JSON list of C-alpha atoms in Angstrom, two decimals:
[
{"chain": "A", "resi": 24, "resn": "UNK", "atom": "CA", "xyz": [76.37, -62.83, -22.13]},
{"chain": "A", "resi": 25, "resn": "UNK", "atom": "CA", "xyz": [76.38, -60.20, -19.40]},
{"chain": "A", "resi": 26, "resn": "UNK", "atom": "CA", "xyz": [73.82, -60.43, -16.63]},
{"chain": "A", "resi": 27, "resn": "UNK", "atom": "CA", "xyz": [73.00, -58.11, -13.76]},
{"chain": "A", "resi": 28, "resn": "UNK", "atom": "CA", "xyz": [70.22, -58.64, -11.25]},
{"chain": "A", "resi": 29, "resn": "UNK", "atom": "CA", "xyz": [68.11, -55.61, -10.39]},
{"chain": "A", "resi": 30, "resn": "UNK", "atom": "CA", "xyz": [65.76, -55.06, -7.48]},
{"chain": "A", "resi": 31, "resn": "UNK", "atom": "CA", "xyz": [63.20, -53.79, -9.95]},
{"chain": "A", "resi": 32, "resn": "UNK", "atom": "CA", "xyz": [60.02, -55.86, -9.90]},
{"chain": "A", "resi": 33, "resn": "UNK", "atom": "CA", "xyz": [58.93, -57.57, -13.11]},
{"chain": "A", "resi": 34, "resn": "UNK", "atom": "CA", "xyz": [56.23, -55.54, -14.91]},
{"chain": "A", "resi": 35, "resn": "UNK", "atom": "CA", "xyz": [54.47, -58.80, -15.81]},
{"chain": "A", "resi": 36, "resn": "UNK", "atom": "CA", "xyz": [54.39, -60.79, -12.56]},
{"chain": "A", "resi": 37, "resn": "UNK", "atom": "CA", "xyz": [55.40, -58.14, -9.98]},
{"chain": "A", "resi": 38, "resn": "UNK", "atom": "CA", "xyz": [58.11, -60.30, -8.38]},
{"chain": "A", "resi": 39, "resn": "UNK", "atom": "CA", "xyz": [61.72, -59.16, -7.95]},
{"chain": "A", "resi": 40, "resn": "UNK", "atom": "CA", "xyz": [64.63, -60.74, -9.77]},
{"chain": "A", "resi": 41, "resn": "UNK", "atom": "CA", "xyz": [64.41, -58.96, -13.09]},
{"chain": "A", "resi": 42, "resn": "UNK", "atom": "CA", "xyz": [67.76, -59.35, -14.83]},
{"chain": "A", "resi": 43, "resn": "UNK", "atom": "CA", "xyz": [69.37, -57.04, -17.38]},
{"chain": "A", "resi": 44, "resn": "UNK", "atom": "CA", "xyz": [70.70, -59.19, -20.21]},
{"chain": "A", "resi": 45, "resn": "UNK", "atom": "CA", "xyz": [73.22, -58.35, -22.95]},
{"chain": "A", "resi": 46, "resn": "UNK", "atom": "CA", "xyz": [74.41, -60.53, -25.77]},
{"chain": "A", "resi": 47, "resn": "UNK", "atom": "CA", "xyz": [72.80, -62.53, -28.58]},
{"chain": "A", "resi": 48, "resn": "UNK", "atom": "CA", "xyz": [69.05, -62.71, -28.16]},
{"chain": "A", "resi": 49, "resn": "UNK", "atom": "CA", "xyz": [67.56, -65.97, -29.44]},
{"chain": "A", "resi": 50, "resn": "UNK", "atom": "CA", "xyz": [63.91, -66.21, -30.39]},
{"chain": "A", "resi": 51, "resn": "UNK", "atom": "CA", "xyz": [62.23, -69.47, -31.33]},
{"chain": "A", "resi": 52, "resn": "UNK", "atom": "CA", "xyz": [59.37, -68.48, -33.65]},
{"chain": "A", "resi": 53, "resn": "UNK", "atom": "CA", "xyz": [56.27, -70.62, -34.18]},
{"chain": "A", "resi": 54, "resn": "UNK", "atom": "CA", "xyz": [56.36, -73.36, -36.81]},
{"chain": "A", "resi": 55, "resn": "UNK", "atom": "CA", "xyz": [54.64, -71.16, -39.43]},
{"chain": "A", "resi": 56, "resn": "UNK", "atom": "CA", "xyz": [57.74, -68.94, -39.61]},
{"chain": "A", "resi": 57, "resn": "UNK", "atom": "CA", "xyz": [60.46, -70.87, -41.48]},
{"chain": "A", "resi": 58, "resn": "UNK", "atom": "CA", "xyz": [64.18, -70.79, -40.83]},
{"chain": "A", "resi": 59, "resn": "UNK", "atom": "CA", "xyz": [64.53, -71.87, -37.21]},
{"chain": "A", "resi": 60, "resn": "UNK", "atom": "CA", "xyz": [65.68, -69.60, -34.40]},
{"chain": "A", "resi": 61, "resn": "UNK", "atom": "CA", "xyz": [66.14, -65.90, -34.96]},
{"chain": "A", "resi": 62, "resn": "UNK", "atom": "CA", "xyz": [69.32, -64.53, -33.43]},
{"chain": "A", "resi": 63, "resn": "UNK", "atom": "CA", "xyz": [70.00, -60.84, -32.85]},
{"chain": "A", "resi": 64, "resn": "UNK", "atom": "CA", "xyz": [73.60, -60.24, -31.69]},
{"chain": "A", "resi": 65, "resn": "UNK", "atom": "CA", "xyz": [74.54, -57.22, -29.56]},
{"chain": "A", "resi": 66, "resn": "UNK", "atom": "CA", "xyz": [71.12, -57.03, -27.93]},
{"chain": "A", "resi": 67, "resn": "UNK", "atom": "CA", "xyz": [69.95, -55.79, -24.53]},
{"chain": "A", "resi": 68, "resn": "UNK", "atom": "CA", "xyz": [66.77, -56.98, -22.83]},
{"chain": "A", "resi": 69, "resn": "UNK", "atom": "CA", "xyz": [65.40, -57.97, -19.44]},
{"chain": "A", "resi": 70, "resn": "UNK", "atom": "CA", "xyz": [64.54, -61.45, -18.20]},
{"chain": "A", "resi": 71, "resn": "UNK", "atom": "CA", "xyz": [62.40, -62.39, -15.21]},
{"chain": "A", "resi": 72, "resn": "UNK", "atom": "CA", "xyz": [63.44, -65.58, -13.42]},
{"chain": "A", "resi": 73, "resn": "UNK", "atom": "CA", "xyz": [60.11, -65.74, -11.58]},
{"chain": "A", "resi": 74, "resn": "UNK", "atom": "CA", "xyz": [57.81, -65.87, -14.64]},
{"chain": "A", "resi": 75, "resn": "UNK", "atom": "CA", "xyz": [60.49, -66.77, -17.22]},
{"chain": "A", "resi": 76, "resn": "UNK", "atom": "CA", "xyz": [59.43, -63.92, -19.52]},
{"chain": "A", "resi": 77, "resn": "UNK", "atom": "CA", "xyz": [61.65, -61.64, -21.57]},
{"chain": "A", "resi": 78, "resn": "UNK", "atom": "CA", "xyz": [60.91, -57.93, -21.72]},
{"chain": "A", "resi": 79, "resn": "UNK", "atom": "CA", "xyz": [62.18, -56.56, -25.02]},
{"chain": "A", "resi": 80, "resn": "UNK", "atom": "CA", "xyz": [63.05, -52.95, -25.82]},
{"chain": "A", "resi": 81, "resn": "UNK", "atom": "CA", "xyz": [61.41, -51.49, -28.94]},
{"chain": "A", "resi": 82, "resn": "UNK", "atom": "CA", "xyz": [64.56, -51.74, -31.10]},
{"chain": "A", "resi": 83, "resn": "UNK", "atom": "CA", "xyz": [64.93, -55.48, -30.42]},
{"chain": "A", "resi": 84, "resn": "UNK", "atom": "CA", "xyz": [61.23, -56.03, -31.05]},
{"chain": "A", "resi": 85, "resn": "UNK", "atom": "CA", "xyz": [61.56, -54.19, -34.41]},
{"chain": "A", "resi": 86, "resn": "UNK", "atom": "CA", "xyz": [64.59, -56.32, -35.38]},
{"chain": "A", "resi": 87, "resn": "UNK", "atom": "CA", "xyz": [62.59, -59.51, -34.73]},
{"chain": "A", "resi": 88, "resn": "UNK", "atom": "CA", "xyz": [59.64, -58.13, -36.73]},
{"chain": "A", "resi": 89, "resn": "UNK", "atom": "CA", "xyz": [61.87, -57.26, -39.71]},
{"chain": "A", "resi": 90, "resn": "UNK", "atom": "CA", "xyz": [63.20, -60.81, -39.78]},
{"chain": "A", "resi": 91, "resn": "UNK", "atom": "CA", "xyz": [59.72, -62.28, -39.44]},
{"chain": "A", "resi": 92, "resn": "UNK", "atom": "CA", "xyz": [58.43, -60.27, -42.44]},
{"chain": "A", "resi": 93, "resn": "UNK", "atom": "CA", "xyz": [61.55, -61.21, -44.42]},
{"chain": "A", "resi": 94, "resn": "UNK", "atom": "CA", "xyz": [61.16, -64.92, -43.72]},
{"chain": "A", "resi": 95, "resn": "UNK", "atom": "CA", "xyz": [57.47, -64.91, -44.57]},
{"chain": "A", "resi": 96, "resn": "UNK", "atom": "CA", "xyz": [58.05, -62.86, -47.73]},
{"chain": "A", "resi": 97, "resn": "UNK", "atom": "CA", "xyz": [55.47, -60.25, -46.70]},
{"chain": "A", "resi": 98, "resn": "UNK", "atom": "CA", "xyz": [55.45, -56.51, -47.24]},
{"chain": "A", "resi": 99, "resn": "UNK", "atom": "CA", "xyz": [56.49, -54.59, -44.14]},
{"chain": "A", "resi": 100, "resn": "UNK", "atom": "CA", "xyz": [54.14, -52.04, -42.58]},
{"chain": "A", "resi": 101, "resn": "UNK", "atom": "CA", "xyz": [56.23, -49.23, -44.12]},
{"chain": "A", "resi": 102, "resn": "UNK", "atom": "CA", "xyz": [55.91, -50.83, -47.57]},
{"chain": "A", "resi": 103, "resn": "UNK", "atom": "CA", "xyz": [52.14, -51.19, -47.17]},
{"chain": "A", "resi": 104, "resn": "UNK", "atom": "CA", "xyz": [51.91, -47.52, -46.17]},
{"chain": "A", "resi": 105, "resn": "UNK", "atom": "CA", "xyz": [54.04, -46.56, -49.21]},
{"chain": "A", "resi": 106, "resn": "UNK", "atom": "CA", "xyz": [51.65, -48.40, -51.55]},
{"chain": "A", "resi": 107, "resn": "UNK", "atom": "CA", "xyz": [48.65, -46.61, -50.04]},
{"chain": "A", "resi": 108, "resn": "UNK", "atom": "CA", "xyz": [50.31, -43.21, -50.32]},
{"chain": "A", "resi": 109, "resn": "UNK", "atom": "CA", "xyz": [51.39, -43.95, -53.91]},
{"chain": "A", "resi": 110, "resn": "UNK", "atom": "CA", "xyz": [47.79, -44.69, -54.89]},
{"chain": "A", "resi": 111, "resn": "UNK", "atom": "CA", "xyz": [46.54, -41.55, -53.13]},
{"chain": "A", "resi": 112, "resn": "UNK", "atom": "CA", "xyz": [43.95, -43.57, -51.19]},
{"chain": "A", "resi": 113, "resn": "UNK", "atom": "CA", "xyz": [43.09, -43.15, -47.55]},
{"chain": "A", "resi": 114, "resn": "UNK", "atom": "CA", "xyz": [43.37, -46.15, -45.22]},
{"chain": "A", "resi": 115, "resn": "UNK", "atom": "CA", "xyz": [39.56, -46.42, -45.30]},
{"chain": "A", "resi": 116, "resn": "UNK", "atom": "CA", "xyz": [39.48, -46.38, -49.13]},
{"chain": "A", "resi": 117, "resn": "UNK", "atom": "CA", "xyz": [42.23, -48.98, -49.44]},
{"chain": "A", "resi": 118, "resn": "UNK", "atom": "CA", "xyz": [40.61, -51.23, -46.83]},
{"chain": "A", "resi": 119, "resn": "UNK", "atom": "CA", "xyz": [37.39, -51.11, -48.88]},
{"chain": "A", "resi": 120, "resn": "UNK", "atom": "CA", "xyz": [39.29, -51.83, -52.09]},
{"chain": "A", "resi": 121, "resn": "UNK", "atom": "CA", "xyz": [40.86, -54.87, -50.44]},
{"chain": "A", "resi": 122, "resn": "UNK", "atom": "CA", "xyz": [37.57, -55.96, -48.90]},
{"chain": "A", "resi": 123, "resn": "UNK", "atom": "CA", "xyz": [38.80, -55.92, -45.30]},
{"chain": "A", "resi": 124, "resn": "UNK", "atom": "CA", "xyz": [37.78, -53.96, -42.25]},
{"chain": "A", "resi": 125, "resn": "UNK", "atom": "CA", "xyz": [39.31, -50.56, -41.61]},
{"chain": "A", "resi": 126, "resn": "UNK", "atom": "CA", "xyz": [40.81, -51.68, -38.30]},
{"chain": "A", "resi": 127, "resn": "UNK", "atom": "CA", "xyz": [42.31, -54.79, -39.89]},
{"chain": "A", "resi": 128, "resn": "UNK", "atom": "CA", "xyz": [44.02, -52.70, -42.57]},
{"chain": "A", "resi": 129, "resn": "UNK", "atom": "CA", "xyz": [45.24, -50.16, -39.99]},
{"chain": "A", "resi": 130, "resn": "UNK", "atom": "CA", "xyz": [46.76, -52.99, -37.92]},
{"chain": "A", "resi": 131, "resn": "UNK", "atom": "CA", "xyz": [48.75, -54.14, -40.98]},
{"chain": "A", "resi": 132, "resn": "UNK", "atom": "CA", "xyz": [50.00, -50.64, -41.63]},
{"chain": "A", "resi": 133, "resn": "UNK", "atom": "CA", "xyz": [50.92, -50.14, -37.96]},
{"chain": "A", "resi": 134, "resn": "UNK", "atom": "CA", "xyz": [52.59, -53.55, -37.66]},
{"chain": "A", "resi": 135, "resn": "UNK", "atom": "CA", "xyz": [50.22, -54.84, -34.97]},
{"chain": "A", "resi": 136, "resn": "UNK", "atom": "CA", "xyz": [49.01, -57.67, -37.20]},
{"chain": "A", "resi": 137, "resn": "UNK", "atom": "CA", "xyz": [50.33, -59.63, -40.18]},
{"chain": "A", "resi": 138, "resn": "UNK", "atom": "CA", "xyz": [48.42, -59.60, -43.45]},
{"chain": "A", "resi": 139, "resn": "UNK", "atom": "CA", "xyz": [47.75, -62.95, -45.11]},
{"chain": "A", "resi": 140, "resn": "UNK", "atom": "CA", "xyz": [49.74, -63.94, -48.20]},
{"chain": "A", "resi": 141, "resn": "UNK", "atom": "CA", "xyz": [46.58, -63.44, -50.28]},
{"chain": "A", "resi": 142, "resn": "UNK", "atom": "CA", "xyz": [46.14, -59.86, -49.03]},
{"chain": "A", "resi": 143, "resn": "UNK", "atom": "CA", "xyz": [49.86, -59.24, -49.44]},
{"chain": "A", "resi": 144, "resn": "UNK", "atom": "CA", "xyz": [49.52, -60.31, -53.08]},
{"chain": "A", "resi": 145, "resn": "UNK", "atom": "CA", "xyz": [46.56, -57.96, -53.60]},
{"chain": "A", "resi": 146, "resn": "UNK", "atom": "CA", "xyz": [48.49, -55.04, -52.10]},
{"chain": "A", "resi": 147, "resn": "UNK", "atom": "CA", "xyz": [51.40, -55.81, -54.43]},
{"chain": "A", "resi": 148, "resn": "UNK", "atom": "CA", "xyz": [49.01, -55.92, -57.41]},
{"chain": "A", "resi": 149, "resn": "UNK", "atom": "CA", "xyz": [47.52, -52.56, -56.40]},
{"chain": "A", "resi": 150, "resn": "UNK", "atom": "CA", "xyz": [51.05, -51.18, -56.28]},
{"chain": "A", "resi": 151, "resn": "UNK", "atom": "CA", "xyz": [51.76, -52.40, -59.82]},
{"chain": "A", "resi": 152, "resn": "UNK", "atom": "CA", "xyz": [48.32, -51.81, -61.41]},
{"chain": "A", "resi": 153, "resn": "UNK", "atom": "CA", "xyz": [46.21, -49.31, -59.44]},
{"chain": "A", "resi": 154, "resn": "UNK", "atom": "CA", "xyz": [44.06, -48.54, -62.48]},
{"chain": "A", "resi": 155, "resn": "UNK", "atom": "CA", "xyz": [42.84, -52.14, -62.66]},
{"chain": "A", "resi": 156, "resn": "UNK", "atom": "CA", "xyz": [41.45, -51.90, -59.14]},
{"chain": "A", "resi": 157, "resn": "UNK", "atom": "CA", "xyz": [39.75, -48.60, -59.96]},
{"chain": "A", "resi": 158, "resn": "UNK", "atom": "CA", "xyz": [38.07, -50.24, -62.96]},
{"chain": "A", "resi": 159, "resn": "UNK", "atom": "CA", "xyz": [36.96, -53.20, -60.86]},
{"chain": "A", "resi": 160, "resn": "UNK", "atom": "CA", "xyz": [35.54, -50.86, -58.22]},
{"chain": "A", "resi": 161, "resn": "UNK", "atom": "CA", "xyz": [33.64, -49.01, -60.96]},
{"chain": "A", "resi": 162, "resn": "UNK", "atom": "CA", "xyz": [32.21, -52.29, -62.21]},
{"chain": "A", "resi": 163, "resn": "UNK", "atom": "CA", "xyz": [30.78, -52.94, -58.75]},
{"chain": "A", "resi": 164, "resn": "UNK", "atom": "CA", "xyz": [29.30, -49.46, -58.35]},
{"chain": "A", "resi": 165, "resn": "UNK", "atom": "CA", "xyz": [25.65, -48.49, -58.81]},
{"chain": "A", "resi": 166, "resn": "UNK", "atom": "CA", "xyz": [26.45, -47.15, -62.27]},
{"chain": "A", "resi": 167, "resn": "UNK", "atom": "CA", "xyz": [27.82, -50.58, -63.20]},
{"chain": "A", "resi": 168, "resn": "UNK", "atom": "CA", "xyz": [25.32, -51.22, -65.99]},
{"chain": "A", "resi": 169, "resn": "UNK", "atom": "CA", "xyz": [26.34, -48.05, -67.84]},
{"chain": "A", "resi": 170, "resn": "UNK", "atom": "CA", "xyz": [30.00, -48.94, -67.36]},
{"chain": "A", "resi": 171, "resn": "UNK", "atom": "CA", "xyz": [29.53, -52.47, -68.72]},
{"chain": "A", "resi": 172, "resn": "UNK", "atom": "CA", "xyz": [27.47, -51.21, -71.68]},
{"chain": "A", "resi": 173, "resn": "UNK", "atom": "CA", "xyz": [30.19, -48.68, -72.51]},
{"chain": "A", "resi": 174, "resn": "UNK", "atom": "CA", "xyz": [32.83, -51.38, -72.24]},
{"chain": "A", "resi": 175, "resn": "UNK", "atom": "CA", "xyz": [31.02, -53.65, -74.69]},
{"chain": "A", "resi": 176, "resn": "UNK", "atom": "CA", "xyz": [30.35, -50.81, -77.15]},
{"chain": "A", "resi": 177, "resn": "UNK", "atom": "CA", "xyz": [34.07, -50.01, -77.09]},
{"chain": "A", "resi": 178, "resn": "UNK", "atom": "CA", "xyz": [34.78, -53.65, -77.90]},
{"chain": "A", "resi": 179, "resn": "UNK", "atom": "CA", "xyz": [32.34, -53.46, -80.85]},
{"chain": "A", "resi": 180, "resn": "UNK", "atom": "CA", "xyz": [34.06, -50.34, -82.12]},
{"chain": "A", "resi": 181, "resn": "UNK", "atom": "CA", "xyz": [37.42, -52.13, -82.06]},
{"chain": "A", "resi": 182, "resn": "UNK", "atom": "CA", "xyz": [36.13, -54.90, -84.38]}
]
């Protein structure tokens, strides 16, 4: 691991002693992320000896995020965005379909927040069966009674 000490003050604590680090970055995720430490070889980052914080460049942060999504078995933000675009829905429309706030959905799509496994499952189901969710939305609409009546008359006709 290569280390060089810079006179640059730490952006977090303001003290000098920020070190440029190169080598294998090791991250110890919280207990809810299985698999132990995440290691990213060939990384560059900065470490502050004063506050003991690491300052990560965007590419290292993205590598850690990719591994976190992989370990949790969740769709990545890009995959969530692909599902929305495939369905032709806006972020607002998909958030309403899922029953979550618009900002919550946007955070998932931008990678600023992780969706729950339950919401991840719903997004996967929308990807596989978008028409089912359209039918469910119609059942909840103000014209629901006409929809339900039509559904039951179609069942009668099939008998």
